[in-house]
Tab-separated table of C-alpha atoms and ligand atoms in Angstrom:
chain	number	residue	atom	x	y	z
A	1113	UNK	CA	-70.737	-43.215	18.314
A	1114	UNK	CA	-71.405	-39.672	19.129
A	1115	UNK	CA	-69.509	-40.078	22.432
A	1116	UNK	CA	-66.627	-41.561	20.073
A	1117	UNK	CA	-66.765	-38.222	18.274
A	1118	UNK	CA	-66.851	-36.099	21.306
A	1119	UNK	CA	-63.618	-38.086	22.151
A	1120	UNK	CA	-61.804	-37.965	19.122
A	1121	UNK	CA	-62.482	-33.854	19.698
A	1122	UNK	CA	-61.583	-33.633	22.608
A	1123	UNK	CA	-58.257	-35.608	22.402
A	1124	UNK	CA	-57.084	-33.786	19.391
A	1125	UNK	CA	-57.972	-29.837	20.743
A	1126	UNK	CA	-55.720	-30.809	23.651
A	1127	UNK	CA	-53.045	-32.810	21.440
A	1128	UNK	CA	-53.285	-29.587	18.963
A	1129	UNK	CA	-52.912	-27.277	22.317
A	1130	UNK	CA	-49.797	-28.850	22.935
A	1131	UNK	CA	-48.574	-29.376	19.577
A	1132	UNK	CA	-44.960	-27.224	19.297
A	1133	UNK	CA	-44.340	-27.508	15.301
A	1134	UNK	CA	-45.871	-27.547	12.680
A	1135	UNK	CA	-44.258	-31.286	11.923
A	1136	UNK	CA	-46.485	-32.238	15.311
A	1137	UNK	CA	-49.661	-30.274	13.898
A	1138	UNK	CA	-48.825	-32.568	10.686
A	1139	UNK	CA	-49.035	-35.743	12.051
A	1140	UNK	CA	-51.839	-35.103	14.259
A	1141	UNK	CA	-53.514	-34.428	11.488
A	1142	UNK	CA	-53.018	-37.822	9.568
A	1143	UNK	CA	-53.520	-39.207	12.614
A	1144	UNK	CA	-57.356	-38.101	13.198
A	1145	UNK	CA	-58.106	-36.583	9.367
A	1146	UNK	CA	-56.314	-39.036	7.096
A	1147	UNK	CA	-57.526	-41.981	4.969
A	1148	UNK	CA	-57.010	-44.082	7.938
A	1149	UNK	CA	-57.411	-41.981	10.518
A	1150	UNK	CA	-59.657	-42.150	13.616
A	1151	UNK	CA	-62.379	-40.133	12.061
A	1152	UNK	CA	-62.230	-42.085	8.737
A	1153	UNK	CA	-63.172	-45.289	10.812
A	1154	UNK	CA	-65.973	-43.995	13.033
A	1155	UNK	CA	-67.825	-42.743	9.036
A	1156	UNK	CA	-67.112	-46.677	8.337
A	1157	UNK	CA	-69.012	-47.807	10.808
A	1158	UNK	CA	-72.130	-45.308	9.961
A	1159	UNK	CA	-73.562	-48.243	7.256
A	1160	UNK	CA	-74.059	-50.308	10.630
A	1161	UNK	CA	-76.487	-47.595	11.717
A	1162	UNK	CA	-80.619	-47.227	11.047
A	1163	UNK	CA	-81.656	-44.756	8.187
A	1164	UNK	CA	-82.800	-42.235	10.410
A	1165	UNK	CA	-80.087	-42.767	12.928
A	1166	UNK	CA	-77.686	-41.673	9.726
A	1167	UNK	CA	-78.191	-38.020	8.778
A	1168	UNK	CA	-78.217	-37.164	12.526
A	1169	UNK	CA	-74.888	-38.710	12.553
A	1170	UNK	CA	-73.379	-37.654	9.744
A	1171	UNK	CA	-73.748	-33.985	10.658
A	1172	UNK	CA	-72.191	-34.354	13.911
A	1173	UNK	CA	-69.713	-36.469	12.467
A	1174	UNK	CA	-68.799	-33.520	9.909
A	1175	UNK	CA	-69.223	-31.006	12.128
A	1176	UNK	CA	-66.365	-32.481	14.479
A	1177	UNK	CA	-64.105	-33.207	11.241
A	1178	UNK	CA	-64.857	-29.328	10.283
A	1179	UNK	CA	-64.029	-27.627	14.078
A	1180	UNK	CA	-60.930	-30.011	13.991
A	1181	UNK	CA	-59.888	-28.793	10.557
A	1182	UNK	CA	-60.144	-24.769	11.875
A	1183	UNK	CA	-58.354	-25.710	15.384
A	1184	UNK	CA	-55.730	-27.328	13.010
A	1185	UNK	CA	-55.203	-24.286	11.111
A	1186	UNK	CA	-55.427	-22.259	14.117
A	1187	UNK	CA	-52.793	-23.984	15.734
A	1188	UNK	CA	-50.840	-24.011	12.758
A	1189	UNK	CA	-50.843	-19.825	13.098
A	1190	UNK	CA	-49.839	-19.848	16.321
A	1191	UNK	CA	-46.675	-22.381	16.184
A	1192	UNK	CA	-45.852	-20.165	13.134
A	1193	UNK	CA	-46.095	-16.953	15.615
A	1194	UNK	CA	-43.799	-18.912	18.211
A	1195	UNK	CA	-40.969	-19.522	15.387
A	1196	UNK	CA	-40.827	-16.494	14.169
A	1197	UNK	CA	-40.726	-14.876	17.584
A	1198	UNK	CA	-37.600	-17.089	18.422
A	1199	UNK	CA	-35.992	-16.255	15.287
A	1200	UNK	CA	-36.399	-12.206	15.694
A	1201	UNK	CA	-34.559	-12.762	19.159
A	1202	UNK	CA	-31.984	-15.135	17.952
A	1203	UNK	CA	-31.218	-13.056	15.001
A	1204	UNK	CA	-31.780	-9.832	16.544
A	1205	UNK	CA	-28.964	-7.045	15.711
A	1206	UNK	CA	-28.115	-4.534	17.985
A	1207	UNK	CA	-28.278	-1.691	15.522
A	1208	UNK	CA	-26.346	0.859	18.377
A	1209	UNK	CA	-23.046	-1.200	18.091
A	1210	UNK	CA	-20.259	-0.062	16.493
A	1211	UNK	CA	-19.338	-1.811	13.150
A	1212	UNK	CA	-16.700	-3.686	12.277
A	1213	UNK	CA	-13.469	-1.424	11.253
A	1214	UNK	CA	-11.283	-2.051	8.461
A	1215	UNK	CA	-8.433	-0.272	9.432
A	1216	UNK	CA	-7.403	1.457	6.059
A	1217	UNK	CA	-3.697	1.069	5.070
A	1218	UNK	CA	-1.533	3.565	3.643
A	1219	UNK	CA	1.644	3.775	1.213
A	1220	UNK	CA	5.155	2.873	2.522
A	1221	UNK	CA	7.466	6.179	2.467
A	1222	UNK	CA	9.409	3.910	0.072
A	1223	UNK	CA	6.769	3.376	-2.495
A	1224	UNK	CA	5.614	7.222	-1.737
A	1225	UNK	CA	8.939	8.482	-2.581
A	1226	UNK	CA	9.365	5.927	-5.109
A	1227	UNK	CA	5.834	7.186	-7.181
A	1228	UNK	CA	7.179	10.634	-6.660
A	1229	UNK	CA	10.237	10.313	-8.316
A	1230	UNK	CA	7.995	8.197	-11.345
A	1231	UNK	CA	6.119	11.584	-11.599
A	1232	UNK	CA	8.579	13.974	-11.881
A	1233	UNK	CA	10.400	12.218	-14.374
A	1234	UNK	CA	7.191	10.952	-16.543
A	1235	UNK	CA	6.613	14.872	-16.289
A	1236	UNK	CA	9.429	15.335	-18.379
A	1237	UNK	CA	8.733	12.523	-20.911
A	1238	UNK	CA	10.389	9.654	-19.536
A	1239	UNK	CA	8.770	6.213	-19.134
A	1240	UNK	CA	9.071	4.003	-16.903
A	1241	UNK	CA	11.125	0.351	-17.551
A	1242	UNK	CA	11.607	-2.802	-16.105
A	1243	UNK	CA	13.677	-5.747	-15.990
A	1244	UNK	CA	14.118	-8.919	-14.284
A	1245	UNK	CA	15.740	-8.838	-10.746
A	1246	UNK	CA	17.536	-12.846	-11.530
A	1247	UNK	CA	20.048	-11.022	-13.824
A	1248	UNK	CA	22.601	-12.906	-15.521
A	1249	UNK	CA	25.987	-11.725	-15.069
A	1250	UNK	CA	26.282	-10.056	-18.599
A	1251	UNK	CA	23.867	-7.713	-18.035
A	1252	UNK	CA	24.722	-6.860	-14.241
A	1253	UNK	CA	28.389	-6.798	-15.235
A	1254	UNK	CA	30.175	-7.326	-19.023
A	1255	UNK	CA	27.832	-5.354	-20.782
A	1256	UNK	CA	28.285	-2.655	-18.326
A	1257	UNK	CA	31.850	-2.230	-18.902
A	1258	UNK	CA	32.826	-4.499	-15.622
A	1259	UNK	CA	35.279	-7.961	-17.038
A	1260	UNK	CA	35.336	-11.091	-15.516
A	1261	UNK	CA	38.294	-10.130	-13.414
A	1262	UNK	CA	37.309	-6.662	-12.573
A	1263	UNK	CA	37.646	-5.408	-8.784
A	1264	UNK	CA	34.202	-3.704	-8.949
A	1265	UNK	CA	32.863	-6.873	-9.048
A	1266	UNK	CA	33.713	-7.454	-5.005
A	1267	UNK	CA	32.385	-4.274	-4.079
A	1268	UNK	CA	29.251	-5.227	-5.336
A	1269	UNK	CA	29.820	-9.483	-4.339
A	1270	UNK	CA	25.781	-11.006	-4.727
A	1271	UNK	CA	24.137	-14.228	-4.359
A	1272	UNK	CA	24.581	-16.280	-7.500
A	1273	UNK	CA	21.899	-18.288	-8.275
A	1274	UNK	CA	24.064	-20.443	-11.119
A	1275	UNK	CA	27.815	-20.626	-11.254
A	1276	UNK	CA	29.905	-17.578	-9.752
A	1277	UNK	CA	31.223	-14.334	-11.583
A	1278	UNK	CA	31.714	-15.999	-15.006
A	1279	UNK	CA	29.806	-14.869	-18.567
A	1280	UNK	CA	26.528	-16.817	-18.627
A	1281	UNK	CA	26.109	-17.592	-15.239
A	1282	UNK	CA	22.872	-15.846	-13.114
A	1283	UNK	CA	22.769	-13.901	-9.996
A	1284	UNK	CA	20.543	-11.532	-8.081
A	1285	UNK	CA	21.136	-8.130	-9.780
A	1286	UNK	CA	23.256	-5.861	-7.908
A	1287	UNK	CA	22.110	-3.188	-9.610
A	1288	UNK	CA	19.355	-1.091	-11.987
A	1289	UNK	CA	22.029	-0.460	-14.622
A	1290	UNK	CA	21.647	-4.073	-16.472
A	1291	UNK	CA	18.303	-2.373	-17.254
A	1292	UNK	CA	20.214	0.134	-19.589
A	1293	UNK	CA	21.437	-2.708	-21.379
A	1294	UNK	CA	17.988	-4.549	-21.874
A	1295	UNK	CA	16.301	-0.918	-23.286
A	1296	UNK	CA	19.370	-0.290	-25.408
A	1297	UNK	CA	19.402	-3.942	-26.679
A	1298	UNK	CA	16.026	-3.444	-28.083
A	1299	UNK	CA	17.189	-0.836	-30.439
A	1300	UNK	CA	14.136	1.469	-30.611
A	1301	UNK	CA	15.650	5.176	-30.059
A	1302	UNK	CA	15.619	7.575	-28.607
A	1303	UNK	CA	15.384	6.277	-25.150
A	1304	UNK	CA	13.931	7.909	-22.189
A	1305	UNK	CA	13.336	5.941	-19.376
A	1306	UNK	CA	13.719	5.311	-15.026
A	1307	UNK	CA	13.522	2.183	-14.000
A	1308	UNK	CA	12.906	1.120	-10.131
A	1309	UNK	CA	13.877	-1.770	-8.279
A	1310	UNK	CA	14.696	-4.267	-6.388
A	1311	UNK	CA	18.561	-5.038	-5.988
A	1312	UNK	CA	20.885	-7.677	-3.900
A	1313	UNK	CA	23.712	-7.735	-2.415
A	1314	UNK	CA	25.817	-9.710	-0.011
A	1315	UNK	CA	25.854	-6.715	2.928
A	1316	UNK	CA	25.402	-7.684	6.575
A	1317	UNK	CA	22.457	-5.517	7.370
A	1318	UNK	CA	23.222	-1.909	9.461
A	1319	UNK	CA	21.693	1.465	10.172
A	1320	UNK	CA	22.842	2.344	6.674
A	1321	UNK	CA	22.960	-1.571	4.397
A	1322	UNK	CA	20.542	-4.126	3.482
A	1323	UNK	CA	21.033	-7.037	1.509
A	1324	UNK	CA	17.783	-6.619	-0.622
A	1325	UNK	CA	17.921	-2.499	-1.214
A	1326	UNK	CA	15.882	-0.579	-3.714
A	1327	UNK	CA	17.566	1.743	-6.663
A	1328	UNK	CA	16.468	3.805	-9.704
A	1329	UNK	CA	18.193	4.146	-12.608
A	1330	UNK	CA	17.783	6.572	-15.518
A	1331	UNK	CA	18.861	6.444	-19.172
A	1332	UNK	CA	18.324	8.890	-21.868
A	1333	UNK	CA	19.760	8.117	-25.460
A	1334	UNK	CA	19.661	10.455	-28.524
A	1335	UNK	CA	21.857	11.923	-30.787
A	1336	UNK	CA	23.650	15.386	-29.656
A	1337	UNK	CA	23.380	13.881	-25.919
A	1338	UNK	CA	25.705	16.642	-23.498
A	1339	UNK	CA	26.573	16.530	-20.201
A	1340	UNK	CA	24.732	19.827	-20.198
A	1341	UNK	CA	21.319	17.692	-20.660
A	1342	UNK	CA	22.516	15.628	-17.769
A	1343	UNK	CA	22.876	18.501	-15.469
A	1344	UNK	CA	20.041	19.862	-16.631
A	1345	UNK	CA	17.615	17.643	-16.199
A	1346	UNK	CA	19.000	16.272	-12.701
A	1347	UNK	CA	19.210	19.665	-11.571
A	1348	UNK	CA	15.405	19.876	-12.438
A	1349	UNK	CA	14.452	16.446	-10.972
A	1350	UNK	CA	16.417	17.475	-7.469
A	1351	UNK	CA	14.315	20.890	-7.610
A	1352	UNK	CA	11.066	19.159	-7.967
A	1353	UNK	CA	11.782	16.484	-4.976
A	1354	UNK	CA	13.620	18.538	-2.595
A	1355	UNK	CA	11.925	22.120	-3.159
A	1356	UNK	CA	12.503	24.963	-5.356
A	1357	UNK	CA	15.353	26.344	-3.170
A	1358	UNK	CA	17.921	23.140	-3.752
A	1359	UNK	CA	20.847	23.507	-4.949
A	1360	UNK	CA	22.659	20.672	-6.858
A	1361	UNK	CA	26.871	19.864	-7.241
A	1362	UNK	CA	28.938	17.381	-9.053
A	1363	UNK	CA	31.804	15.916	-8.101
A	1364	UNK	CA	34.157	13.755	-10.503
A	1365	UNK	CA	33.913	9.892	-9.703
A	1366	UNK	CA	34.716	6.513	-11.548
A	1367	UNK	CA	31.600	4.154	-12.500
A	1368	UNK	CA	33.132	1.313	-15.262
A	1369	UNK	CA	29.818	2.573	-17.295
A	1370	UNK	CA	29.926	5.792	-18.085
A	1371	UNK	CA	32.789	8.278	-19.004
A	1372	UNK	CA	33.219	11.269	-17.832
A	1373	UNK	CA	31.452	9.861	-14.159
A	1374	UNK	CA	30.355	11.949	-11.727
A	1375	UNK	CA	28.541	12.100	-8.308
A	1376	UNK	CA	25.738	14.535	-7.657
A	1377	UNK	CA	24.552	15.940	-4.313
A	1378	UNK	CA	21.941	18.092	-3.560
A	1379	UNK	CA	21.905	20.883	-0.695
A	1380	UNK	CA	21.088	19.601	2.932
A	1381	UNK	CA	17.551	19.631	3.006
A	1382	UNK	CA	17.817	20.038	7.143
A	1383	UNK	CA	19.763	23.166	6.847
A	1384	UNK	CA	19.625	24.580	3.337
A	1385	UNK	CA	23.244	24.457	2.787
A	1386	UNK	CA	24.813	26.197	5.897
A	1387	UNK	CA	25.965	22.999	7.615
A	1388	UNK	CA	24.504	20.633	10.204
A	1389	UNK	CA	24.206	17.772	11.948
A	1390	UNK	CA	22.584	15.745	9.149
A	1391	UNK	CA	24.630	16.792	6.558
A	1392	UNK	CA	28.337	16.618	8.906
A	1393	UNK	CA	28.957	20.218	8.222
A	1394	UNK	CA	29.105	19.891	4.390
A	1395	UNK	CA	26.079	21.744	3.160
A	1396	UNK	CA	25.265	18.968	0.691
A	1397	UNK	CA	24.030	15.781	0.767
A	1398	UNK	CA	25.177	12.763	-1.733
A	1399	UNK	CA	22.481	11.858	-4.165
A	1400	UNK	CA	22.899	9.748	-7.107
A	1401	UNK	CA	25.764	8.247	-9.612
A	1402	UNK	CA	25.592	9.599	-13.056
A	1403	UNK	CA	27.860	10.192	-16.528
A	1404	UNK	CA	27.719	9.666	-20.300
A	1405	UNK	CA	27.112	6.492	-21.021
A	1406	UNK	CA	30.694	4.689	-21.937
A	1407	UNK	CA	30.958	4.330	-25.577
A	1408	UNK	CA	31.998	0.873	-25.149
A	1409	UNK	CA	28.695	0.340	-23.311
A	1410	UNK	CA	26.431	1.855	-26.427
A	1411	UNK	CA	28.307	-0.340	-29.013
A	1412	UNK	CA	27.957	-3.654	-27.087
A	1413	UNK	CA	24.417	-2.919	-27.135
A	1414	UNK	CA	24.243	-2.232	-30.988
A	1415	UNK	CA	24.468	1.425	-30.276
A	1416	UNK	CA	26.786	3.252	-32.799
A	1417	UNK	CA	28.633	5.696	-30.263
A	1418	UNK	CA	29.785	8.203	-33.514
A	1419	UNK	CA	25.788	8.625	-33.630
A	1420	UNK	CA	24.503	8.287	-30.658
A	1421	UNK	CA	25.104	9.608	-27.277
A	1422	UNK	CA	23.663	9.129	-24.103
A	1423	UNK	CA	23.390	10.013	-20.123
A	1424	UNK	CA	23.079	7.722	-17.150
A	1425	UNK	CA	22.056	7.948	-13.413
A	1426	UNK	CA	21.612	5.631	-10.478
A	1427	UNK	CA	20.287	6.503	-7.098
A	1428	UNK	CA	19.605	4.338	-3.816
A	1429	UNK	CA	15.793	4.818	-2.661
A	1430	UNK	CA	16.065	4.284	0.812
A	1431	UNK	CA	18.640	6.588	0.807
A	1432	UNK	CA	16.103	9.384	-0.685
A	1433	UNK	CA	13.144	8.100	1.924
A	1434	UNK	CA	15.804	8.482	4.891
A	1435	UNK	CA	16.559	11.706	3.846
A	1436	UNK	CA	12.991	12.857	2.917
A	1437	UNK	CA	11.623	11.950	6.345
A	1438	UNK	CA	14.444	12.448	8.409
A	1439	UNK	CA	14.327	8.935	9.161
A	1440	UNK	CA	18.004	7.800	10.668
A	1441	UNK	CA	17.685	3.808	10.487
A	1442	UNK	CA	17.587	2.081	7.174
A	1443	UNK	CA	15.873	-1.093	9.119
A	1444	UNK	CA	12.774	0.779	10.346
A	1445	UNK	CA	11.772	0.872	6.574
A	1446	UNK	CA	11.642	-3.089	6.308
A	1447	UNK	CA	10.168	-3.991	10.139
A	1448	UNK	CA	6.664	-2.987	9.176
A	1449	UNK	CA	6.064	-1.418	12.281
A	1450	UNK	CA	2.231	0.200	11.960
A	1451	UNK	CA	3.452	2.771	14.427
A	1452	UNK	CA	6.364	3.794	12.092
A	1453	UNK	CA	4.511	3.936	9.039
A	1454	UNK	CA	1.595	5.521	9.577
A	1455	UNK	CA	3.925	8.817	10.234
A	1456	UNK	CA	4.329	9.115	6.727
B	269	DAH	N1	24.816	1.361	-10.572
B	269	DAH	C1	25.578	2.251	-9.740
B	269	DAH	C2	25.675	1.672	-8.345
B	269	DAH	O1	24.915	0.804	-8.003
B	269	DAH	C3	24.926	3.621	-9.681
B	269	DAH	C4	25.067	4.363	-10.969
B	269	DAH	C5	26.109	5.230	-11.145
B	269	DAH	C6	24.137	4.190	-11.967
B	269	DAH	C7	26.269	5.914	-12.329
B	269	DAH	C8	24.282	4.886	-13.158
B	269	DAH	C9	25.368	5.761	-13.320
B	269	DAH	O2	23.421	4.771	-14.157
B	269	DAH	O3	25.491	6.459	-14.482
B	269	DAH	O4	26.523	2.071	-7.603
């Protein structure tokens, strides 16, 4: 019996030696500790031994169960040791290498020139509107002054989304203006706003033309409403975007919309006004579309034009960023070249 034991020791100190996890250390310990394990049987047999044989025995027999237990506990420390030395160099991090970058994006000149423009005109009390870019063709073109039948309607030809060119039908807005309408429909006055966009039309696409192009439009209605305040206040706006120094002209024009019409430019920002290149030798550079809101326009918006008078302008954005940044192709702007934009 006590060779048994010495056995039983023996075997498990080398099957503990080997043991690898702590699953292994488990079993082997159920195999020799547990209810019916070997040790469990050799106690069983101690009845079949003399009464003085028995105490001799049964200290051996607990002393092997007790060195067993500490070499199981021993071993358990030193598969724990193992794991957690293969999971420090698994997991290790390499605290010297350079992180992962998340390159930082920037604004698009368009949306930079765009939130500049916002400014200078919330500076002077204007907010800023919106309106839906699927127009229908009343607000895009009858309550703008522009029939059914009207030839301004080809220069600005658009993707219709439902029927073509008649009352109630729906295209893709050709321009800000039907914004005007929407603001003036909701009859809260006076009116003060700029509204930028998105707007369509059927252009095959050049240095200079895009089907999808970006405008803002401005509308200011009050009573005692001059041309004077127009000037004034585009005169300002031009100031504050193109420096101090700029000079502003008008020119007469037609727009269906407003009466009297005129087109504004602004001195050449390249040369100040002497003549250049960029400018063809004029000195000025065309800006926006403007007048007094038509009083045909007012009324079919439940204005009343005895009352009421107002001022209207339209400019093309991309027109402003190429300008701004010198930039001489309309499609860089839409590519999304990183190397393009991140001159801005
Ligand atoms: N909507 C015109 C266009 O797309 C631009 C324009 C001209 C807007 C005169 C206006 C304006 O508000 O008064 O060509």
């Amino acid at each position: 019996m006590k060779e048994q034991l010495r056995k039983i020791k023996e075997d498990a100190f080398a099957a503990l030696n080997n043991a690898a996890s702590a699953k292994e250390i488990d079993d082997i310990k159920v195999k020799i500790l547990g209810k019916k394990g070997e040790i469990t049987a050799i106690l069983k047999q101690m009845g079949k031994l003399s009464a003085e044989e028995r105490p001799a025995m049964g200290k051996i027999a607990n002393e092997v169960r007790a060195d067993i237990e500490n070499k199981i506990e021993e071993a358990k420390a030193k598969v724990k040791e193992k794991e957690l030395a293969v999971r420090l160099a698994v997991e290790e991090i390499d605290i010297t290498m350079p992180g992962n970058k998340n390159p930082l994006g920037h604004k698009h000149p368009l949306s930079i020139v765009i939130e500049e423009i916002e400014d200078i005109f919330m500076g002077m009390g204007y907010e800023i509107a919106e309106g839906p870019e699927v127009e229908l063709d009343y607000y895009n073109f009858q309550a703008l002054n522009i029939p059914e039948n009207h030839p301004a309607k080809d220069e600005q030809d658009t993707f219709y989304v439902k029927g073509g060119k008649k009352k109630g039908d729906i295209l893709l807005r050709t321009q800000t203006s039907p914004v005007q309408v929407r603001v003036m429909e909701k009859g809260k006055l006076p009116i003060r706003i700029v509204c930028p966009g998105k707007v369509y039309r059927a252009d095959e696409v050049d240095a200079t033309h895009s089907p999808i192009f970006h405008q803002l439009e401005g509308l200011v209605v009050d009573e005692n409403i001059t041309m004077g305040d127009l000037k004034g206040a585009l005169a300002v706006f031009a100031k504050e975007l193109f420096g101090e120094d700029t000079k502003v002209r008008f020119r007469p024009h037609h727009f269906p919309f407003t009466e009297p019409s005129a087109e504004m430019d602004v001195t050449c920002f390249a040369c100040g006004g002497k003549g250049c290149r960029v400018c063809k030798g004029e000195g000025y550079i065309e800006l926006l579309g403007c007048g007094m809101v038509h009083p045909k326009v007012l009324k079919m918006s439940g204005i009343d034009p005895d009352k009421y008078s107002g001022f209207a302008f339209g400019m093309g954005l991309e027109r402003v960023a190429m300008q701004r940044y010198g930039i001489t192709d309309l499609r860089y702007l839409y590519e999304n070249d990183v190397k393009f934009l991140k001159q801005f």
